[in-house]
Amino acid sequence: NSYALARQSEIDTLQKNAEFRREFIADISHEFKTPIFATQGYIHTLIDGAIDDKQVRMKFLRKAAKSLDSLNHLVHDLLTLNQMESGVIKFSFSEFDLLELVMEVIDELEHKAGKRDVNITVEADRAKSYPTIADRQKIYRVCQNLIFNAVKYNHDGGEIKVSLKLSKNQIQVEVKDTGPGIPPEDLKRIFERFYRVEKSRSKGKGGTGLGLAIVKHILEGHKSKISVTSVVGKGSIFSFELPTEKKKSDSIEET
Ligand code: ADP
C-alpha cells in the first residue's frame, strides 16, 4: 500500500512538472510573439515601399529597433532567471554600504523619474553607515527593479519614498509609491513569471514580467524574502531585509 502511495505521489509530481513546462512554453511563445510580430510588420512595410518615404523610413526603423530591444531584454531576463535556478550564476558575497548602493540606483533612475515628474526621496540617517554582506551586483538589481517599478507604475507627478531602517541585526529597505496599487487577489501572484496585474498596463511600459520573479529569487539566495502591501488607488510598499555586518570593533564594544 505504501509503495502504491509513493508511486502515485511521484506520478502526481511528474504530471505537475509536465503541466508547468507546457504552460511555461506557452507563456514564453506568447511573450516572444509580440515584439517579433511588431518588428516583422515594420520591416515588411518598409520593404513594400515605405522605405522611399524619408520620414516614415526613420520612424519605422526606430520602432523596429525598439521592439528588438525589448526582445533582447526578455531573453536576457529569461537567461538570468534560468541560470540562477540551475545554480550556474553563483552568488558572490562582499561587504558594502546599502545606503550608498540605494543612492547609486536612484542616481541612475532619476532621469527616468524626472521625465514623468515623479519625485524620489530617501529616508535614512546620512550620518550613519548601513553595512551589510551580500552579493552587491544582485542587490543592485533588486533595488533597481523595485524603484523602477515604483516609477513605471506611478502616475505623473507621483511620489516615491525609499527608506532604510537600521536595527541591531538587520537593515530594512522599503520602497513606497503613490501608484495605482495592486488588488489583493493579484498580490500573491505578482512574483510569478510573466504575471501582470493588467496586461496592457505593463506591456505598454516595456516590462518583461520577469523582474519581480528575479527579485524573489535573488532575495531567497540571501535567505531573505520580499514583502508587499498595497492599497488600490493609494500605492504599494515593497520591502526586504538584509543582515547588518557588524564591524569587529563594534562587537568588542558590545561584549
Ligand atoms: P514588469 O516587467 O511587467 O514590470 P514585474 O515582475 O516587475 O514585471 O512586475 C509584475 C507585475 O506586478 C507588473 O506587471 C505590474 O502589474 C505589477 N507591479 C509591480 N510593481 C508594481 C508597483 N510598484 N505598483 C503597481 N503594480 C506593480
Coordinates of C-alpha atoms and ligand atoms in Angstrom, one line a residue:
N1 CA 0.0 0.0 0.0
S2 CA 2.7 2.5 0.9
Y3 CA 4.6 1.6 -2.3
A4 CA 1.5 2.4 -4.3
L5 CA 1.1 5.7 -2.4
A6 CA 4.7 6.7 -3.1
R7 CA 4.3 5.8 -6.8
Q8 CA 1.1 7.8 -7.0
S9 CA 2.8 10.9 -5.5
E10 CA 5.7 10.5 -7.9
I11 CA 3.3 10.4 -10.8
D12 CA 1.4 13.4 -9.5
T13 CA 4.7 15.4 -9.3
L14 CA 5.7 14.4 -12.8
Q15 CA 2.3 15.4 -14.1
K16 CA 2.5 18.8 -12.3
N17 CA 6.0 19.3 -13.8
A18 CA 4.8 18.5 -17.3
E19 CA 1.9 20.9 -16.9
F20 CA 4.2 23.6 -15.6
R21 CA 6.5 23.1 -18.6
R22 CA 3.6 23.2 -21.0
E23 CA 2.3 26.5 -19.5
F24 CA 5.8 28.0 -19.4
I25 CA 6.4 27.2 -23.1
A26 CA 3.0 28.7 -24.0
D27 CA 3.8 31.8 -21.9
I28 CA 7.3 32.3 -23.5
S29 CA 5.9 31.8 -27.0
H30 CA 3.2 34.4 -26.3
E31 CA 5.8 36.9 -24.9
F32 CA 8.1 36.4 -27.9
K33 CA 5.3 36.9 -30.4
T34 CA 4.6 40.5 -29.5
P35 CA 8.0 42.0 -30.3
I36 CA 8.6 39.7 -33.2
F37 CA 5.2 40.5 -34.7
A38 CA 5.8 44.2 -34.4
T39 CA 9.3 44.1 -35.9
Q40 CA 8.1 41.9 -38.8
G41 CA 5.3 44.4 -39.5
Y42 CA 7.6 47.5 -39.7
I43 CA 10.3 45.7 -41.8
H44 CA 7.7 44.3 -44.3
T45 CA 6.0 47.7 -44.6
L46 CA 9.4 49.2 -45.4
I47 CA 10.2 46.5 -48.0
D48 CA 6.8 47.0 -49.6
G49 CA 7.6 50.7 -50.4
A50 CA 7.6 52.7 -47.2
I51 CA 11.4 52.8 -47.5
D52 CA 11.0 55.5 -50.2
D53 CA 9.3 57.9 -47.8
K54 CA 12.1 59.6 -45.9
Q55 CA 10.0 60.5 -42.8
V56 CA 8.3 57.1 -42.4
R57 CA 11.6 55.3 -43.0
M58 CA 13.3 56.6 -39.9
K59 CA 10.2 56.3 -37.7
F60 CA 9.6 52.6 -38.7
L61 CA 13.3 51.7 -38.3
R62 CA 13.3 53.2 -34.8
K63 CA 10.1 51.3 -33.9
A64 CA 11.6 48.0 -35.2
A65 CA 14.8 48.7 -33.2
K66 CA 12.7 49.3 -30.1
S67 CA 10.8 46.0 -30.4
L68 CA 14.1 44.2 -30.9
D69 CA 15.5 45.9 -27.8
S70 CA 12.5 44.5 -25.8
L71 CA 13.1 41.1 -27.2
N72 CA 16.7 41.3 -26.2
H73 CA 15.7 42.4 -22.7
L74 CA 13.3 39.5 -22.4
V75 CA 15.8 36.9 -23.5
H76 CA 18.4 38.4 -21.1
D77 CA 15.9 38.2 -18.1
L78 CA 14.9 34.7 -19.0
L79 CA 18.6 33.6 -19.1
T80 CA 19.3 35.3 -15.8
L81 CA 16.4 33.5 -14.1
N82 CA 17.3 30.2 -15.7
Q83 CA 20.9 30.5 -14.7
M84 CA 20.0 31.4 -11.1
E85 CA 17.7 28.5 -10.8
S86 CA 20.1 26.0 -12.2
G87 CA 22.9 27.4 -10.0
V88 CA 25.1 28.5 -12.9
I89 CA 25.1 32.0 -11.6
K90 CA 26.9 31.9 -8.2
F91 CA 26.3 34.4 -5.5
S92 CA 29.4 36.4 -4.6
F93 CA 29.2 38.0 -1.2
S94 CA 31.1 41.0 -0.1
E95 CA 30.7 43.8 2.4
F96 CA 29.3 47.1 1.2
D97 CA 27.1 50.1 2.3
L98 CA 23.5 49.6 1.5
L99 CA 22.7 53.3 1.5
E100 CA 25.5 54.0 -1.0
L101 CA 24.0 51.4 -3.3
V102 CA 20.5 52.8 -3.0
M103 CA 21.8 56.3 -3.8
E104 CA 23.6 54.9 -6.9
V105 CA 20.3 53.2 -8.1
I106 CA 18.4 56.5 -7.6
D107 CA 21.1 58.5 -9.5
E108 CA 20.6 56.1 -12.4
L109 CA 16.8 56.3 -12.3
E110 CA 16.4 59.9 -11.5
H111 CA 16.3 60.9 -15.2
K112 CA 13.5 58.4 -16.0
A113 CA 11.6 59.6 -12.9
G114 CA 12.1 63.3 -13.9
K115 CA 10.6 62.7 -17.3
R116 CA 7.3 61.9 -15.6
D117 CA 7.8 64.4 -12.8
V118 CA 8.0 61.6 -10.2
N119 CA 9.9 62.7 -7.1
I120 CA 12.1 60.2 -5.3
T121 CA 13.1 60.9 -1.6
V122 CA 15.3 58.9 0.7
E123 CA 14.6 58.4 4.3
A124 CA 17.8 57.4 6.1
D125 CA 20.3 58.7 8.6
R126 CA 23.0 60.1 6.4
A127 CA 25.4 60.3 9.3
K128 CA 25.2 56.5 9.8
S129 CA 26.6 53.7 7.8
Y130 CA 24.5 50.8 6.6
P131 CA 27.0 48.0 6.2
T132 CA 25.8 44.6 5.0
I133 CA 27.3 41.4 3.5
A134 CA 25.5 40.4 0.3
D135 CA 26.0 40.0 -3.5
R136 CA 26.3 43.7 -4.4
Q137 CA 25.5 43.3 -8.0
K138 CA 22.4 41.3 -7.4
I139 CA 21.1 43.5 -4.6
Y140 CA 21.7 46.4 -7.0
R141 CA 19.4 44.6 -9.4
V142 CA 16.7 44.1 -6.7
C143 CA 16.7 47.8 -5.8
Q144 CA 16.8 48.8 -9.4
N145 CA 13.7 46.7 -10.2
L146 CA 11.7 47.8 -7.2
I147 CA 12.5 51.5 -7.6
F148 CA 12.0 51.3 -11.4
N149 CA 8.6 49.6 -10.9
A150 CA 7.7 52.4 -8.5
V151 CA 8.5 54.9 -11.2
K152 CA 6.8 52.9 -14.1
Y153 CA 3.6 52.3 -12.3
N154 CA 3.3 55.7 -10.6
H155 CA 1.1 58.4 -12.0
D156 CA 2.8 61.6 -13.4
G157 CA 3.8 63.8 -10.6
G158 CA 3.8 60.9 -8.1
E159 CA 6.0 60.3 -5.1
I160 CA 8.4 57.5 -4.2
K161 CA 9.9 57.1 -0.7
V162 CA 12.9 54.8 -0.2
S163 CA 13.6 54.2 3.4
L164 CA 16.4 52.4 5.2
K165 CA 15.9 51.3 8.8
L166 CA 18.8 50.0 10.8
S167 CA 18.1 47.7 13.7
K168 CA 20.5 45.6 15.7
N169 CA 20.8 42.7 13.3
Q170 CA 19.3 43.9 10.1
I171 CA 18.6 46.7 7.7
Q172 CA 15.2 47.0 6.2
V173 CA 14.8 48.6 2.8
E174 CA 11.3 49.9 1.9
V175 CA 10.2 51.3 -1.5
K176 CA 6.8 53.1 -1.2
D177 CA 5.0 54.6 -4.2
T178 CA 1.8 56.5 -4.9
G179 CA 0.8 54.4 -7.9
P180 CA -2.4 52.6 -8.7
G181 CA -1.8 49.9 -6.1
I182 CA -2.3 46.1 -6.6
P183 CA -5.6 44.3 -6.0
P184 CA -5.5 41.7 -3.1
E185 CA -6.2 38.8 -5.5
D186 CA -3.1 39.7 -7.6
L187 CA -0.7 40.4 -4.7
K188 CA 0.2 36.7 -4.2
R189 CA 0.8 36.2 -7.9
I190 CA 3.0 39.2 -9.0
F191 CA 6.2 37.2 -8.2
E192 CA 5.3 34.5 -10.7
R193 CA 7.0 34.7 -14.1
F194 CA 5.1 36.8 -16.6
Y195 CA 2.2 37.6 -14.2
R196 CA 0.9 41.1 -14.7
V197 CA -1.9 42.9 -12.9
E198 CA -3.1 44.4 -16.1
K199 CA -1.5 43.1 -19.2
S200 CA -1.8 46.3 -21.2
R201 CA -0.6 48.4 -18.2
S202 CA 2.8 46.7 -18.1
K203 CA 3.4 45.8 -21.7
G204 CA 3.0 49.5 -22.7
K205 CA 5.7 50.2 -20.3
G206 CA 8.2 47.8 -21.8
G207 CA 8.1 45.3 -18.9
T208 CA 9.2 41.7 -19.3
G209 CA 7.0 40.4 -16.5
L210 CA 10.1 38.7 -15.0
G211 CA 11.5 41.5 -12.8
L212 CA 9.8 40.5 -9.6
A213 CA 10.5 36.8 -10.2
I214 CA 14.2 37.7 -10.4
V215 CA 13.9 39.9 -7.2
K216 CA 12.3 37.0 -5.3
H217 CA 15.0 34.6 -6.4
I218 CA 17.9 36.9 -5.5
L219 CA 16.5 37.5 -2.0
E220 CA 15.9 33.8 -1.4
G221 CA 19.6 33.4 -2.3
H222 CA 20.3 35.7 0.6
K223 CA 17.9 33.8 2.9
S224 CA 15.6 36.8 2.8
K225 CA 12.3 37.5 1.2
I226 CA 10.4 40.2 -0.5
S227 CA 7.2 41.5 1.2
V228 CA 4.5 43.7 -0.3
T229 CA 1.5 45.6 0.9
S230 CA -0.7 47.6 -1.3
V231 CA -3.9 49.7 -1.3
V232 CA -5.7 50.1 -4.6
G233 CA -5.8 53.7 -5.6
K234 CA -3.2 54.7 -3.0
G235 CA 0.0 52.9 -3.7
S236 CA 2.3 50.0 -2.8
I237 CA 5.1 49.2 -0.4
F238 CA 7.8 46.6 -1.3
S239 CA 10.3 45.7 1.4
F240 CA 13.1 43.3 2.2
E241 CA 15.8 42.9 4.9
L242 CA 19.5 42.1 4.8
P243 CA 21.7 41.4 7.8
T244 CA 23.9 44.2 9.2
E245 CA 27.5 43.5 9.0
K246 CA 29.0 44.2 12.5
K247 CA 32.5 45.6 12.4
K248 CA 34.9 43.8 14.8
S249 CA 35.3 46.9 16.8
D250 CA 31.5 47.2 17.3
S251 CA 31.2 43.6 18.6
I252 CA 34.1 44.2 21.0
E253 CA 32.3 47.3 22.3
E254 CA 29.2 45.3 22.8
T255 CA 30.7 42.4 24.8
Ligands
ADP1 P1 7.1 44.0 -15.3 O1 8.3 43.8 -16.2 O2 5.8 43.7 -16.1 O3 7.1 45.3 -14.6 P2 7.5 42.7 -12.7 O4 7.8 41.3 -12.5 O5 8.5 43.7 -12.3 O6 7.2 42.8 -14.3 O7 6.1 43.1 -12.1 C1 5.0 42.2 -12.2 C2 3.7 43.0 -12.3 O8 3.4 43.5 -10.9 C3 3.7 44.2 -13.2 O9 3.3 43.8 -14.5 C4 2.7 45.1 -12.5 O10 1.4 44.7 -13.0 C5 2.8 44.8 -11.0 N1 3.6 45.7 -10.3 C6 4.9 45.6 -9.9 N2 5.3 46.6 -9.2 C7 4.2 47.5 -9.0 C8 4.0 48.7 -8.4 N3 5.0 49.3 -7.7 N4 2.8 49.3 -8.4 C9 1.8 48.6 -9.1 N5 1.9 47.5 -9.8 C10 3.1 46.9 -9.7

